[in-house]
PDB file of N, CA and C in Angstrom:
ATOM      1  N   MET M   4     -83.872  -5.188   0.171  1.00 81.00           N
ATOM      2  CA  MET M   4     -83.837  -4.159  -1.039  1.00 81.00           C
ATOM      3  C   MET M   4     -83.400  -2.666  -1.843  1.00 81.00           C
ATOM      4  N   THR M   5     -83.368  -2.915  -2.960  1.00 94.00           N
ATOM      5  CA  THR M   5     -83.200  -1.432  -3.621  1.00 94.00           C
ATOM      6  C   THR M   5     -84.206  -0.013  -3.392  1.00 94.00           C
ATOM      7  N   TYR M   6     -83.071   0.764  -4.106  1.00 96.00           N
ATOM      8  CA  TYR M   6     -83.791   1.789  -3.710  1.00 96.00           C
ATOM      9  C   TYR M   6     -85.590   2.469  -4.943  1.00 96.00           C
ATOM     10  N   GLU M   7     -84.958   1.382  -6.177  1.00 96.00           N
ATOM     11  CA  GLU M   7     -85.916   1.365  -6.979  1.00 96.00           C
ATOM     12  C   GLU M   7     -87.320   0.769  -6.261  1.00 96.00           C
ATOM     13  N   ARG M   8     -86.961  -0.538  -5.941  1.00 95.00           N
ATOM     14  CA  ARG M   8     -88.351  -0.851  -5.301  1.00 95.00           C
ATOM     15  C   ARG M   8     -88.522  -0.645  -4.474  1.00 95.00           C
ATOM     16  N   THR M   9     -88.320   0.041  -3.574  1.00 95.00           N
ATOM     17  CA  THR M   9     -88.405   1.359  -2.333  1.00 95.00           C
ATOM     18  C   THR M   9     -89.568   2.375  -2.905  1.00 95.00           C
ATOM     19  N   LYS M  10     -88.895   2.955  -3.988  1.00 95.00           N
ATOM     20  CA  LYS M  10     -89.253   4.174  -4.417  1.00 95.00           C
ATOM     21  C   LYS M  10     -90.865   3.354  -5.275  1.00 95.00           C
ATOM     22  N   GLN M  11     -90.681   2.318  -5.919  1.00 95.00           N
ATOM     23  CA  GLN M  11     -92.158   1.961  -6.023  1.00 95.00           C
ATOM     24  C   GLN M  11     -93.419   2.196  -5.544  1.00 95.00           C
ATOM     25  N   LEU M  12     -92.575   1.938  -4.064  1.00 93.00           N
ATOM     26  CA  LEU M  12     -93.517   0.637  -2.771  1.00 93.00           C
ATOM     27  C   LEU M  12     -94.084   2.828  -2.151  1.00 93.00           C
ATOM     28  N   PHE M  13     -93.673   3.311  -2.161  1.00 93.00           N
ATOM     29  CA  PHE M  13     -93.705   4.939  -1.985  1.00 93.00           C
ATOM     30  C   PHE M  13     -94.136   4.945  -2.389  1.00 93.00           C
ATOM     31  N   ASP M  14     -94.048   5.045  -3.894  1.00 95.00           N
ATOM     32  CA  ASP M  14     -95.335   6.219  -4.910  1.00 95.00           C
ATOM     33  C   ASP M  14     -96.754   5.057  -4.644  1.00 95.00           C
ATOM     34  N   LEU M  15     -96.693   3.906  -5.009  1.00 94.00           N
ATOM     35  CA  LEU M  15     -98.247   3.343  -4.505  1.00 94.00           C
ATOM     36  C   LEU M  15     -98.479   3.234  -2.675  1.00 94.00           C
ATOM     37  N   ILE M  16     -97.797   3.243  -2.406  1.00 92.00           N
ATOM     38  CA  ILE M  16     -98.532   3.893  -0.685  1.00 92.00           C
ATOM     39  C   ILE M  16     -98.945   5.191  -0.784  1.00 92.00           C
ATOM     40  N   TRP M  17     -98.074   6.147  -1.869  1.00 92.00           N
ATOM     41  CA  TRP M  17     -99.107   7.703  -1.350  1.00 92.00           C
ATOM     42  C   TRP M  17    -100.326   8.122  -2.353  1.00 92.00           C
ATOM     43  N   LEU M  18     -99.714   7.176  -3.563  1.00 93.00           N
ATOM     44  CA  LEU M  18    -100.832   7.508  -3.792  1.00 93.00           C
ATOM     45  C   LEU M  18    -102.344   7.361  -3.801  1.00 93.00           C
ATOM     46  N   LYS M  19    -102.555   5.856  -2.369  1.00 86.00           N
ATOM     47  CA  LYS M  19    -103.721   5.968  -2.159  1.00 86.00           C
ATOM     48  C   LYS M  19    -103.719   6.577  -0.886  1.00 86.00           C
ATOM     49  N   THR M  20    -103.629   7.440  -0.017  1.00 89.00           N
ATOM     50  CA  THR M  20    -102.880   7.979   0.802  1.00 89.00           C
ATOM     51  C   THR M  20    -104.922   9.297   0.776  1.00 89.00           C
ATOM     52  N   GLN M  21    -105.174   8.491   1.891  1.00 88.00           N
ATOM     53  CA  GLN M  21    -106.655  10.088   2.009  1.00 88.00           C
ATOM     54  C   GLN M  21    -106.511  10.239   3.145  1.00 88.00           C
ATOM     55  N   LEU M  22    -106.875  11.461   4.432  1.00 89.00           N
ATOM     56  CA  LEU M  22    -107.983  12.128   5.705  1.00 89.00           C
ATOM     57  C   LEU M  22    -108.209  11.009   5.366  1.00 89.00           C
ATOM     58  N   ILE M  23    -108.454  11.035   6.878  1.00 93.00           N
ATOM     59  CA  ILE M  23    -109.353  10.306   7.887  1.00 93.00           C
ATOM     60  C   ILE M  23    -109.917  11.041   9.194  1.00 93.00           C
ATOM     61  N   HIS M  24    -111.180  11.204   9.259  1.00 94.00           N
ATOM     62  CA  HIS M  24    -111.559  11.280  10.309  1.00 94.00           C
ATOM     63  C   HIS M  24    -111.984  10.767  12.049  1.00 94.00           C
ATOM     64  N   VAL M  25    -111.416  10.796  13.027  1.00 96.00           N
ATOM     65  CA  VAL M  25    -111.570   8.821  13.913  1.00 96.00           C
ATOM     66  C   VAL M  25    -112.413   9.741  14.319  1.00 96.00           C
ATOM     67  N   ASN M  26    -114.012   8.527  14.175  1.00 96.00           N
ATOM     68  CA  ASN M  26    -114.576   9.410  14.945  1.00 96.00           C
ATOM     69  C   ASN M  26    -116.056   8.090  16.548  1.00 96.00           C
ATOM     70  N   ILE M  27    -114.432   7.098  16.606  1.00 95.00           N
ATOM     71  CA  ILE M  27    -114.925   6.297  16.870  1.00 95.00           C
ATOM     72  C   ILE M  27    -113.810   6.211  18.850  1.00 95.00           C
ATOM     73  N   ASN M  28    -113.669   5.438  19.315  1.00 96.00           N
ATOM     74  CA  ASN M  28    -112.560   5.732  20.858  1.00 96.00           C
ATOM     75  C   ASN M  28    -112.971   4.121  21.192  1.00 96.00           C
ATOM     76  N   LEU M  29    -112.023   3.013  20.969  1.00 93.00           N
ATOM     77  CA  LEU M  29    -112.313   1.619  21.129  1.00 93.00           C
ATOM     78  C   LEU M  29    -110.659   1.829  22.398  1.00 93.00           C
ATOM     79  N   ARG M  30    -111.073   0.889  22.928  1.00 96.00           N
ATOM     80  CA  ARG M  30    -110.123   1.072  24.197  1.00 96.00           C
ATOM     81  C   ARG M  30    -109.693  -0.635  24.212  1.00 96.00           C
ATOM     82  N   LEU M  31    -109.077  -0.979  23.175  1.00 95.00           N
ATOM     83  CA  LEU M  31    -108.193  -2.841  22.674  1.00 95.00           C
ATOM     84  C   LEU M  31    -106.971  -3.021  23.515  1.00 95.00           C
ATOM     85  N   CYS M  32    -105.391  -1.618  23.156  1.00 96.00           N
ATOM     86  CA  CYS M  32    -104.595  -2.273  23.975  1.00 96.00           C
ATOM     87  C   CYS M  32    -104.323  -1.552  24.992  1.00 96.00           C
ATOM     88  N   ARG M  33    -102.932  -2.857  25.042  1.00 96.00           N
ATOM     89  CA  ARG M  33    -102.465  -2.923  26.730  1.00 96.00           C
ATOM     90  C   ARG M  33    -101.588  -1.262  26.911  1.00 96.00           C
ATOM     91  N   ASP M  34    -101.098  -0.676  25.761  1.00 97.00           N
ATOM     92  CA  ASP M  34    -100.745   0.954  26.646  1.00 97.00           C
ATOM     93  C   ASP M  34    -101.689   1.417  25.071  1.00 97.00           C
ATOM     94  N   PRO M  35    -102.209   2.485  26.115  1.00 96.00           N
ATOM     95  CA  PRO M  35    -103.559   2.580  26.106  1.00 96.00           C
ATOM     96  C   PRO M  35    -103.145   4.336  24.813  1.00 96.00           C
ATOM     97  N   LYS M  36    -102.509   4.244  24.820  1.00 96.00           N
ATOM     98  CA  LYS M  36    -101.554   5.667  23.686  1.00 96.00           C
ATOM     99  C   LYS M  36    -101.659   4.947  22.415  1.00 96.00           C
ATOM    100  N   ASP M  37    -102.003   3.727  22.129  1.00 97.00           N
ATOM    101  CA  ASP M  37    -101.693   3.247  20.353  1.00 97.00           C
ATOM    102  C   ASP M  37    -102.993   2.982  20.584  1.00 97.00           C
ATOM    103  N   ASP M  38    -103.759   2.918  20.699  1.00 98.00           N
ATOM    104  CA  ASP M  38    -105.856   3.169  21.128  1.00 98.00           C
ATOM    105  C   ASP M  38    -106.206   3.759  19.528  1.00 98.00           C
ATOM    106  N   PHE M  39    -105.464   4.450  19.887  1.00 97.00           N
ATOM    107  CA  PHE M  39    -105.200   6.117  18.037  1.00 97.00           C
ATOM    108  C   PHE M  39    -105.244   4.973  16.557  1.00 97.00           C
ATOM    109  N   ILE M  40    -103.830   4.331  17.048  1.00 97.00           N
ATOM    110  CA  ILE M  40    -103.370   3.880  15.913  1.00 97.00           C
ATOM    111  C   ILE M  40    -105.139   2.128  14.930  1.00 97.00           C
ATOM    112  N   LEU M  41    -105.210   2.127  16.105  1.00 97.00           N
ATOM    113  CA  LEU M  41    -106.734   0.919  16.205  1.00 97.00           C
ATOM    114  C   LEU M  41    -107.887   1.704  15.563  1.00 97.00           C
ATOM    115  N   ASN M  42    -108.098   2.742  16.393  1.00 97.00           N
ATOM    116  CA  ASN M  42    -109.583   3.505  15.845  1.00 97.00           C
ATOM    117  C   ASN M  42    -109.265   3.849  14.695  1.00 97.00           C
ATOM    118  N   LEU M  43    -107.900   5.076  14.392  1.00 97.00           N
ATOM    119  CA  LEU M  43    -107.622   4.687  13.423  1.00 97.00           C
ATOM    120  C   LEU M  43    -107.617   3.873  11.576  1.00 97.00           C
ATOM    121  N   ALA M  44    -107.322   3.105  11.935  1.00 97.00           N
ATOM    122  CA  ALA M  44    -107.266   1.479  10.767  1.00 97.00           C
ATOM    123  C   ALA M  44    -108.820   1.440  11.406  1.00 97.00           C
ATOM    124  N   THR M  45    -109.307   0.937  12.081  1.00 96.00           N
ATOM    125  CA  THR M  45    -110.508   0.606  11.931  1.00 96.00           C
ATOM    126  C   THR M  45    -111.995   1.799  10.971  1.00 96.00           C
ATOM    127  N   GLU M  46    -111.787   3.079  11.412  1.00 96.00           N
ATOM    128  CA  GLU M  46    -112.121   4.591  10.386  1.00 96.00           C
ATOM    129  C   GLU M  46    -111.942   3.898   9.744  1.00 96.00           C
ATOM    130  N   ALA M  47    -110.984   3.880   9.037  1.00 94.00           N
ATOM    131  CA  ALA M  47    -109.966   4.344   7.643  1.00 94.00           C
ATOM    132  C   ALA M  47    -110.803   2.752   7.252  1.00 94.00           C
ATOM    133  N   LYS M  48    -110.781   1.631   7.343  1.00 95.00           N
ATOM    134  CA  LYS M  48    -111.634  -0.325   6.622  1.00 95.00           C
ATOM    135  C   LYS M  48    -109.978  -0.586   6.493  1.00 95.00           C
ATOM    136  N   ALA M  49    -109.503  -0.498   6.799  1.00 95.00           N
ATOM    137  CA  ALA M  49    -107.308  -1.050   7.118  1.00 95.00           C
ATOM    138  C   ALA M  49    -107.928  -2.302   6.447  1.00 95.00           C
ATOM    139  N   HIS M  50    -106.588  -2.605   5.877  1.00 96.00           N
ATOM    140  CA  HIS M  50    -106.933  -4.474   5.748  1.00 96.00           C
ATOM    141  C   HIS M  50    -105.802  -4.603   7.267  1.00 96.00           C
ATOM    142  N   CYS M  51    -104.497  -3.624   6.743  1.00 97.00           N
ATOM    143  CA  CYS M  51    -104.026  -4.379   7.609  1.00 97.00           C
ATOM    144  C   CYS M  51    -102.724  -2.910   8.656  1.00 97.00           C
ATOM    145  N   ILE M  52    -102.203  -3.172   9.937  1.00 98.00           N
ATOM    146  CA  ILE M  52    -101.367  -2.182  10.283  1.00 98.00           C
ATOM    147  C   ILE M  52     -99.654  -2.951  10.156  1.00 98.00           C
ATOM    148  N   ILE M  53     -99.482  -1.827  10.007  1.00 98.00           N
ATOM    149  CA  ILE M  53     -97.401  -2.778   9.872  1.00 98.00           C
ATOM    150  C   ILE M  53     -97.252  -2.410  11.164  1.00 98.00           C
ATOM    151  N   THR M  54     -96.022  -2.705  11.956  1.00 98.00           N
ATOM    152  CA  THR M  54     -95.990  -1.833  13.106  1.00 98.00           C
ATOM    153  C   THR M  54     -95.009  -2.900  13.767  1.00 98.00           C
ATOM    154  N   GLY M  55     -93.638  -2.772  14.128  1.00 98.00           N
ATOM    155  CA  GLY M  55     -93.039  -3.225  15.338  1.00 98.00           C
ATOM    156  C   GLY M  55     -93.377  -3.411  16.917  1.00 98.00           C
ATOM    157  N   ASP M  56     -93.990  -2.316  17.233  1.00 98.00           N
ATOM    158  CA  ASP M  56     -94.662  -2.587  18.443  1.00 98.00           C
ATOM    159  C   ASP M  56     -95.370  -3.438  18.720  1.00 98.00           C
ATOM    160  N   ALA M  57     -94.936  -4.330  19.690  1.00 98.00           N
ATOM    161  CA  ALA M  57     -95.196  -6.050  20.341  1.00 98.00           C
ATOM    162  C   ALA M  57     -96.619  -4.905  21.082  1.00 98.00           C
ATOM    163  N   ASP M  58     -97.048  -4.435  21.486  1.00 98.00           N
ATOM    164  CA  ASP M  58     -98.556  -3.733  22.223  1.00 98.00           C
ATOM    165  C   ASP M  58     -99.803  -4.223  20.970  1.00 98.00           C
ATOM    166  N   LEU M  59     -99.306  -3.483  19.768  1.00 98.00           N
ATOM    167  CA  LEU M  59     -99.806  -3.643  18.903  1.00 98.00           C
ATOM    168  C   LEU M  59    -100.024  -5.342  18.387  1.00 98.00           C
ATOM    169  N   LEU M  60     -99.403  -6.121  18.547  1.00 98.00           N
ATOM    170  CA  LEU M  60     -98.767  -7.554  17.200  1.00 98.00           C
ATOM    171  C   LEU M  60     -99.486  -8.640  18.091  1.00 98.00           C
ATOM    172  N   VAL M  61     -99.614  -8.040  19.073  1.00 98.00           N
ATOM    173  CA  VAL M  61    -100.190  -8.992  19.701  1.00 98.00           C
ATOM    174  C   VAL M  61    -101.185  -9.488  19.616  1.00 98.00           C
ATOM    175  N   LEU M  62    -102.806  -8.341  19.734  1.00 98.00           N
ATOM    176  CA  LEU M  62    -103.539  -8.222  19.460  1.00 98.00           C
ATOM    177  C   LEU M  62    -104.156  -8.844  17.779  1.00 98.00           C
ATOM    178  N   ASN M  63    -102.912  -8.741  17.130  1.00 97.00           N
ATOM    179  CA  ASN M  63    -103.682  -9.389  15.415  1.00 97.00           C
ATOM    180  C   ASN M  63    -104.268 -10.602  16.107  1.00 97.00           C
ATOM    181  N   PRO M  64    -105.509 -10.437  15.067  1.00 97.00           N
ATOM    182  CA  PRO M  64    -106.214  -9.455  14.595  1.00 97.00           C
ATOM    183  C   PRO M  64    -107.460  -8.451  14.792  1.00 97.00           C
ATOM    184  N   VAL M  65    -107.284  -7.972  15.039  1.00 96.00           N
ATOM    185  CA  VAL M  65    -108.433  -7.017  15.376  1.00 96.00           C
ATOM    186  C   VAL M  65    -109.401  -6.571  14.232  1.00 96.00           C
ATOM    187  N   ASN M  66    -110.640  -6.824  14.827  1.00 90.00           N
ATOM    188  CA  ASN M  66    -111.985  -6.095  13.861  1.00 90.00           C
ATOM    189  C   ASN M  66    -111.673  -6.752  12.165  1.00 90.00           C
ATOM    190  N   GLU M  67    -111.353  -7.852  11.864  1.00 95.00           N
ATOM    191  CA  GLU M  67    -110.533  -8.166  10.582  1.00 95.00           C
ATOM    192  C   GLU M  67    -108.969  -7.166  10.057  1.00 95.00           C
ATOM    193  N   ILE M  68    -108.189  -6.067  10.385  1.00 98.00           N
ATOM    194  CA  ILE M  68    -107.261  -6.205  10.716  1.00 98.00           C
ATOM    195  C   ILE M  68    -106.135  -6.884  10.803  1.00 98.00           C
ATOM    196  N   ARG M  69    -105.474  -7.331  10.230  1.00 98.00           N
ATOM    197  CA  ARG M  69    -104.109  -8.101  10.432  1.00 98.00           C
ATOM    198  C   ARG M  69    -103.733  -6.784  11.152  1.00 98.00           C
ATOM    199  N   ILE M  70    -102.523  -7.710  12.585  1.00 98.00           N
ATOM    200  CA  ILE M  70    -101.173  -6.475  12.743  1.00 98.00           C
ATOM    201  C   ILE M  70     -99.731  -7.653  12.341  1.00 98.00           C
ATOM    202  N   LEU M  71     -99.052  -6.648  11.345  1.00 98.00           N
ATOM    203  CA  LEU M  71     -97.969  -7.356  10.269  1.00 98.00           C
ATOM    204  C   LEU M  71     -96.635  -6.523  10.319  1.00 98.00           C
ATOM    205  N   THR M  72     -95.270  -7.304  11.430  1.00 98.00           N
ATOM    206  CA  THR M  72     -94.092  -6.447  10.872  1.00 98.00           C
ATOM    207  C   THR M  72     -94.209  -6.323   9.786  1.00 98.00           C
ATOM    208  N   ILE M  73     -93.258  -5.363   9.576  1.00 97.00           N
ATOM    209  CA  ILE M  73     -92.545  -5.181   8.031  1.00 97.00           C
ATOM    210  C   ILE M  73     -92.426  -6.259   7.299  1.00 97.00           C
ATOM    211  N   ALA M  74     -91.262  -7.420   8.004  1.00 97.00           N
ATOM    212  CA  ALA M  74     -90.376  -8.319   7.837  1.00 97.00           C
ATOM    213  C   ALA M  74     -92.084  -9.296   7.094  1.00 97.00           C
ATOM    214  N   ASP M  75     -92.701  -9.452   8.083  1.00 96.00           N
ATOM    215  CA  ASP M  75     -94.074 -10.420   7.434  1.00 96.00           C
ATOM    216  C   ASP M  75     -94.525  -9.724   6.605  1.00 96.00           C
ATOM    217  N   PHE M  76     -95.520  -8.225   6.664  1.00 96.00           N
ATOM    218  CA  PHE M  76     -95.837  -7.875   4.811  1.00 96.00           C
ATOM    219  C   PHE M  76     -94.911  -7.378   3.732  1.00 96.00           C
ATOM    220  N   LEU M  77     -93.925  -7.324   4.048  1.00 95.00           N
ATOM    221  CA  LEU M  77     -93.296  -7.896   2.300  1.00 95.00           C
ATOM    222  C   LEU M  77     -93.271  -8.922   2.246  1.00 95.00           C
ATOM    223  N   GLN M  78     -93.068 -10.550   2.892  1.00 95.00           N
ATOM    224  CA  GLN M  78     -93.154 -11.064   2.215  1.00 95.00           C
ATOM    225  C   GLN M  78     -94.682 -11.875   1.661  1.00 95.00           C
ATOM    226  N   SER M  79     -96.153 -10.424   2.372  1.00 91.00           N
ATOM    227  CA  SER M  79     -97.426 -11.391   1.975  1.00 91.00           C
ATOM    228  C   SER M  79     -97.845 -10.750   0.562  1.00 91.00           C
ATOM    229  N   VAL M  80     -96.799  -9.602   0.141  1.00 86.00           N
ATOM    230  CA  VAL M  80     -97.117  -8.891  -1.101  1.00 86.00           C
ATOM    231  C   VAL M  80     -96.498  -9.449  -1.889  1.00 86.00           C
TER     232      VAL M  80
END
């Protein structure tokens, strides 16, 4: 990916960034340290989680949230 394309993607992500207060405590992941990511994504009504973490990827999807590797995400955009 070129620098310019990377910058465009970063700028797009930055424009969509928002502060989320997490008030739920789902326990779904086989690695309990990763549950906060699922809680945050659920609270934020995220469409997807982009990760390389196998403990999260194996759960795909969770509450209609797709869990993707970066390669799979980039192929889908």
